[in-house]
Amino acid sequence: FFNNGAYDDETTVAADNDDNGFDEQAAIEDAARNNVQGTNPMLGSTSITAPNYVPANTALNSQATPPSGFDTTATYAGAFAPNGTNWTTGWSSFPAN
């Protein structure tokens, strides 16, 4: 889904990639972190001018309860609850230019 190269450049050590040995791929794929891999979130729209990032895939539900101090009802992966409210409506705009 993402195909953004989050850890594509981890085979070389370059001056601009000095993270003291932190293994991004291992962190992302660590099952204890409850990351969801290989699941299409079924976004409403990825349009540049009218995006809807609210997922329809309920497989993103049932994540771990966030720790105290966070919204403990947010037991889903990502910023938007599956089939939930697009909380960016009304304060975000996505102009073409």
CSV table of N, CA and C in Angstrom, one decimal:
chain,number,residue,atom,x,y,z
A,1,PHE,N,0.8,-1.2,0.0
A,1,PHE,CA,0.0,0.0,0.0
A,1,PHE,C,0.9,1.3,0.0
A,2,PHE,N,1.7,1.4,1.0
A,2,PHE,CA,2.5,2.7,1.1
A,2,PHE,C,3.6,2.8,0.0
A,3,ASN,N,4.4,1.8,-0.1
A,3,ASN,CA,5.4,1.8,-1.2
A,3,ASN,C,6.2,3.1,-1.1
A,4,ASN,N,6.5,3.6,0.1
A,4,ASN,CA,7.2,4.9,0.2
A,4,ASN,C,8.6,4.7,0.6
A,5,GLY,N,9.1,3.5,0.6
A,5,GLY,CA,10.6,3.4,0.9
A,5,GLY,C,10.9,3.7,2.3
A,6,ALA,N,10.1,3.4,3.3
A,6,ALA,CA,10.4,3.7,4.7
A,6,ALA,C,11.7,3.1,5.1
A,7,TYR,N,12.0,2.0,4.6
A,7,TYR,CA,13.3,1.4,5.0
A,7,TYR,C,14.0,0.8,3.8
A,8,ASP,N,13.8,1.3,2.6
A,8,ASP,CA,14.5,0.9,1.4
A,8,ASP,C,16.0,1.2,1.4
A,9,ASP,N,16.3,2.3,2.1
A,9,ASP,CA,17.7,2.7,2.1
A,9,ASP,C,18.5,2.2,3.3
A,10,GLU,N,18.1,1.2,3.9
A,10,GLU,CA,18.7,0.7,5.1
A,10,GLU,C,19.8,-0.4,4.8
A,11,THR,N,20.2,-0.5,3.5
A,11,THR,CA,21.3,-1.5,3.2
A,11,THR,C,22.6,-0.8,3.2
A,12,THR,N,22.7,0.5,3.3
A,12,THR,CA,23.9,1.3,3.3
A,12,THR,C,24.0,2.2,4.5
A,13,VAL,N,25.2,2.6,4.8
A,13,VAL,CA,25.3,3.5,5.9
A,13,VAL,C,25.9,4.8,5.3
A,14,ALA,N,25.1,5.8,5.3
A,14,ALA,CA,25.5,7.1,4.7
A,14,ALA,C,25.5,8.2,5.8
A,15,ALA,N,26.2,9.2,5.6
A,15,ALA,CA,26.3,10.3,6.6
A,15,ALA,C,24.9,10.9,6.9
A,16,ASP,N,24.0,10.9,5.9
A,16,ASP,CA,22.7,11.5,6.2
A,16,ASP,C,21.7,10.5,6.7
A,17,ASN,N,22.2,9.2,6.9
A,17,ASN,CA,21.3,8.2,7.4
A,17,ASN,C,21.9,7.6,8.8
A,18,ASP,N,22.6,8.4,9.5
A,18,ASP,CA,23.1,8.0,10.8
A,18,ASP,C,22.1,8.0,11.9
A,19,ASP,N,21.5,6.9,12.2
A,19,ASP,CA,20.5,6.8,13.2
A,19,ASP,C,21.0,5.9,14.4
A,20,ASN,N,22.3,5.8,14.5
A,20,ASN,CA,22.9,5.0,15.6
A,20,ASN,C,22.4,3.6,15.6
A,21,GLY,N,22.3,3.0,14.4
A,21,GLY,CA,22.0,1.6,14.3
A,21,GLY,C,20.5,1.2,14.5
A,22,PHE,N,19.6,2.2,14.6
A,22,PHE,CA,18.2,1.9,14.7
A,22,PHE,C,17.7,1.2,13.5
A,23,ASP,N,17.1,0.1,13.6
A,23,ASP,CA,16.6,-0.8,12.5
A,23,ASP,C,15.1,-0.5,12.3
A,24,GLU,N,14.9,0.4,11.3
A,24,GLU,CA,13.5,0.8,11.0
A,24,GLU,C,12.6,-0.4,10.6
A,25,GLN,N,13.2,-1.2,9.7
A,25,GLN,CA,12.4,-2.4,9.2
A,25,GLN,C,11.9,-3.3,10.4
A,26,ALA,N,12.9,-3.6,11.3
A,26,ALA,CA,12.5,-4.4,12.5
A,26,ALA,C,11.5,-3.7,13.3
A,27,ALA,N,11.6,-2.4,13.5
A,27,ALA,CA,10.6,-1.7,14.3
A,27,ALA,C,9.2,-1.7,13.7
A,28,ILE,N,9.1,-1.5,12.4
A,28,ILE,CA,7.9,-1.5,11.7
A,28,ILE,C,7.2,-2.9,11.6
A,29,GLU,N,8.0,-3.9,11.5
A,29,GLU,CA,7.5,-5.3,11.4
A,29,GLU,C,7.4,-6.0,12.7
A,30,ASP,N,7.8,-5.3,13.8
A,30,ASP,CA,7.7,-5.9,15.2
A,30,ASP,C,6.2,-6.2,15.6
A,31,ALA,N,5.8,-7.4,15.7
A,31,ALA,CA,4.4,-7.7,16.0
A,31,ALA,C,4.0,-7.1,17.3
A,32,ALA,N,4.9,-6.9,18.3
A,32,ALA,CA,4.5,-6.3,19.6
A,32,ALA,C,4.0,-4.9,19.4
A,33,ARG,N,4.4,-4.2,18.3
A,33,ARG,CA,3.9,-2.8,18.1
A,33,ARG,C,2.5,-2.7,17.5
A,34,ASN,N,1.9,-3.9,17.2
A,34,ASN,CA,0.6,-3.9,16.6
A,34,ASN,C,0.5,-3.2,15.2
A,35,ASN,N,1.6,-3.1,14.5
A,35,ASN,CA,1.5,-2.4,13.2
A,35,ASN,C,0.7,-3.4,12.2
A,36,VAL,N,0.0,-2.8,11.4
A,36,VAL,CA,-0.8,-3.5,10.4
A,36,VAL,C,0.0,-3.5,9.1
A,37,GLN,N,0.4,-4.7,8.6
A,37,GLN,CA,1.1,-4.8,7.4
A,37,GLN,C,0.3,-5.6,6.3
A,38,GLY,N,0.4,-5.2,5.1
A,38,GLY,CA,-0.2,-5.9,4.0
A,38,GLY,C,-1.7,-5.8,4.0
A,39,THR,N,-2.3,-4.8,4.5
A,39,THR,CA,-3.7,-4.6,4.6
A,39,THR,C,-4.1,-3.4,3.8
A,40,ASN,N,-5.0,-3.5,2.8
A,40,ASN,CA,-5.4,-2.3,2.1
A,40,ASN,C,-6.4,-1.6,3.0
A,41,PRO,N,-6.1,-0.3,3.4
A,41,PRO,CA,-7.1,0.4,4.3
A,41,PRO,C,-8.4,0.8,3.6
A,42,MET,N,-8.5,0.6,2.3
A,42,MET,CA,-9.7,1.0,1.5
A,42,MET,C,-10.1,2.4,1.8
A,43,LEU,N,-9.2,3.4,1.5
A,43,LEU,CA,-9.4,4.8,1.7
A,43,LEU,C,-10.6,5.3,0.9
A,44,GLY,N,-11.3,6.3,1.4
A,44,GLY,CA,-12.4,6.8,0.6
A,44,GLY,C,-12.0,7.5,-0.6
A,45,SER,N,-10.9,8.2,-0.6
A,45,SER,CA,-10.3,8.8,-1.8
A,45,SER,C,-8.9,9.3,-1.6
A,46,THR,N,-8.1,9.2,-2.6
A,46,THR,CA,-6.7,9.7,-2.5
A,46,THR,C,-6.5,10.8,-3.4
A,47,SER,N,-7.6,11.5,-3.8
A,47,SER,CA,-7.6,12.6,-4.7
A,47,SER,C,-6.7,13.7,-4.1
A,48,ILE,N,-6.0,14.4,-4.9
A,48,ILE,CA,-5.1,15.5,-4.4
A,48,ILE,C,-6.0,16.7,-3.9
A,49,THR,N,-7.1,17.0,-4.6
A,49,THR,CA,-7.9,18.1,-4.2
A,49,THR,C,-9.1,17.8,-3.3
A,50,ALA,N,-9.4,16.5,-3.2
A,50,ALA,CA,-10.6,16.2,-2.4
A,50,ALA,C,-10.3,14.8,-1.7
A,51,PRO,N,-9.3,14.7,-0.9
A,51,PRO,CA,-9.0,13.4,-0.3
A,51,PRO,C,-9.9,13.1,0.8
A,52,ASN,N,-10.1,11.8,1.0
A,52,ASN,CA,-10.9,11.3,2.2
A,52,ASN,C,-10.1,10.1,2.7
A,53,TYR,N,-9.3,10.4,3.8
A,53,TYR,CA,-8.4,9.4,4.3
A,53,TYR,C,-9.1,8.5,5.4
A,54,VAL,N,-10.4,8.5,5.5
A,54,VAL,CA,-11.1,7.6,6.4
A,54,VAL,C,-11.1,6.2,5.8
A,55,PRO,N,-10.5,5.2,6.4
A,55,PRO,CA,-10.5,3.9,5.9
A,55,PRO,C,-11.9,3.2,6.0
A,56,ALA,N,-12.1,2.3,5.1
A,56,ALA,CA,-13.4,1.5,5.2
A,56,ALA,C,-13.0,0.1,5.8
A,57,ASN,N,-11.8,-0.3,5.8
A,57,ASN,CA,-11.3,-1.6,6.2
A,57,ASN,C,-11.4,-1.8,7.8
A,58,THR,N,-12.3,-2.5,8.2
A,58,THR,CA,-12.5,-2.7,9.7
A,58,THR,C,-11.4,-3.6,10.3
A,59,ALA,N,-10.5,-4.2,9.5
A,59,ALA,CA,-9.3,-4.9,10.0
A,59,ALA,C,-8.4,-4.0,10.7
A,60,LEU,N,-8.6,-2.7,10.6
A,60,LEU,CA,-7.7,-1.7,11.3
A,60,LEU,C,-8.3,-1.4,12.7
A,61,ASN,N,-9.4,-2.0,13.0
A,61,ASN,CA,-10.0,-1.9,14.4
A,61,ASN,C,-9.3,-2.9,15.3
A,62,SER,N,-9.6,-2.9,16.5
A,62,SER,CA,-9.2,-3.8,17.5
A,62,SER,C,-7.7,-3.8,17.8
A,63,GLN,N,-7.1,-2.6,17.8
A,63,GLN,CA,-5.7,-2.4,18.1
A,63,GLN,C,-5.6,-2.2,19.6
A,64,ALA,N,-4.4,-2.1,20.1
A,64,ALA,CA,-4.2,-2.0,21.6
A,64,ALA,C,-4.8,-0.6,22.1
A,65,THR,N,-5.2,-0.6,23.3
A,65,THR,CA,-5.7,0.6,23.9
A,65,THR,C,-4.5,1.6,24.1
A,66,PRO,N,-4.6,2.8,23.6
A,66,PRO,CA,-3.5,3.7,23.9
A,66,PRO,C,-3.2,4.0,25.3
A,67,PRO,N,-2.0,4.3,25.7
A,67,PRO,CA,-1.7,4.6,27.1
A,67,PRO,C,-2.4,5.8,27.7
A,68,SER,N,-2.4,5.9,29.0
A,68,SER,CA,-3.0,7.0,29.7
A,68,SER,C,-2.4,8.3,29.1
A,69,GLY,N,-3.3,9.3,29.0
A,69,GLY,CA,-2.9,10.6,28.4
A,69,GLY,C,-3.2,10.7,27.0
A,70,PHE,N,-3.6,9.6,26.3
A,70,PHE,CA,-4.0,9.6,24.9
A,70,PHE,C,-5.5,9.3,24.9
A,71,ASP,N,-6.1,9.4,23.8
A,71,ASP,CA,-7.5,9.1,23.6
A,71,ASP,C,-7.7,7.5,23.7
A,72,THR,N,-8.1,7.0,24.8
A,72,THR,CA,-8.1,5.6,25.0
A,72,THR,C,-9.2,4.9,24.2
A,73,THR,N,-10.1,5.7,23.6
A,73,THR,CA,-11.1,5.1,22.7
A,73,THR,C,-10.6,4.8,21.3
A,74,ALA,N,-9.4,5.3,21.0
A,74,ALA,CA,-8.8,5.2,19.7
A,74,ALA,C,-8.1,3.8,19.6
A,75,THR,N,-8.9,2.8,19.5
A,75,THR,CA,-8.3,1.4,19.4
A,75,THR,C,-8.3,1.0,17.9
A,76,TYR,N,-7.8,1.8,17.1
A,76,TYR,CA,-7.8,1.6,15.7
A,76,TYR,C,-6.4,2.1,15.2
A,77,ALA,N,-6.0,1.5,14.0
A,77,ALA,CA,-4.7,2.0,13.4
A,77,ALA,C,-4.9,3.2,12.6
A,78,GLY,N,-4.1,4.2,12.8
A,78,GLY,CA,-4.1,5.4,12.0
A,78,GLY,C,-4.8,6.6,12.7
A,79,ALA,N,-4.9,7.6,11.9
A,79,ALA,CA,-5.5,8.9,12.5
A,79,ALA,C,-7.0,8.9,12.4
A,80,PHE,N,-7.6,8.1,11.6
A,80,PHE,CA,-9.1,8.1,11.4
A,80,PHE,C,-9.6,6.7,11.7
A,81,ALA,N,-10.7,6.6,12.4
A,81,ALA,CA,-11.4,5.4,12.7
A,81,ALA,C,-12.0,4.8,11.5
A,82,PRO,N,-11.9,3.5,11.2
A,82,PRO,CA,-12.6,2.9,10.1
A,82,PRO,C,-14.0,3.3,10.1
A,83,ASN,N,-14.5,3.8,8.9
A,83,ASN,CA,-15.9,4.2,8.7
A,83,ASN,C,-16.3,5.3,9.7
A,84,GLY,N,-15.3,6.0,10.2
A,84,GLY,CA,-15.5,7.1,11.2
A,84,GLY,C,-15.7,8.5,10.5
A,85,THR,N,-15.5,9.5,11.3
A,85,THR,CA,-15.6,10.9,10.9
A,85,THR,C,-14.3,11.4,10.3
A,86,ASN,N,-14.4,12.1,9.2
A,86,ASN,CA,-13.2,12.8,8.7
A,86,ASN,C,-13.1,14.1,9.5
A,87,TRP,N,-12.3,14.1,10.5
A,87,TRP,CA,-12.1,15.3,11.4
A,87,TRP,C,-11.4,16.4,10.8
A,88,THR,N,-10.9,16.3,9.5
A,88,THR,CA,-10.2,17.4,8.9
A,88,THR,C,-11.2,18.3,8.1
A,89,THR,N,-12.4,17.8,8.0
A,89,THR,CA,-13.5,18.6,7.3
A,89,THR,C,-13.7,19.9,8.0
A,90,GLY,N,-13.7,21.0,7.3
A,90,GLY,CA,-14.0,22.3,7.9
A,90,GLY,C,-12.8,23.1,8.3
A,91,TRP,N,-11.6,22.4,8.5
A,91,TRP,CA,-10.5,23.2,8.8
A,91,TRP,C,-9.3,22.9,7.9
A,92,SER,N,-9.4,22.0,7.0
A,92,SER,CA,-8.3,21.7,6.1
A,92,SER,C,-8.9,21.9,4.7
A,93,SER,N,-8.0,22.4,3.8
A,93,SER,CA,-8.4,22.5,2.4
A,93,SER,C,-7.2,22.0,1.6
A,94,PHE,N,-7.6,21.5,0.4
A,94,PHE,CA,-6.6,20.9,-0.5
A,94,PHE,C,-6.7,21.5,-1.9
A,95,PRO,N,-6.2,22.8,-2.0
A,95,PRO,CA,-6.3,23.5,-3.2
A,95,PRO,C,-5.4,22.9,-4.3
A,96,ALA,N,-5.7,23.0,-5.5
A,96,ALA,CA,-4.9,22.5,-6.6
A,96,ALA,C,-3.6,23.2,-6.7
A,97,ASN,N,-3.5,24.4,-6.4
A,97,ASN,CA,-2.2,25.2,-6.5
A,97,ASN,C,-1.8,25.6,-5.1
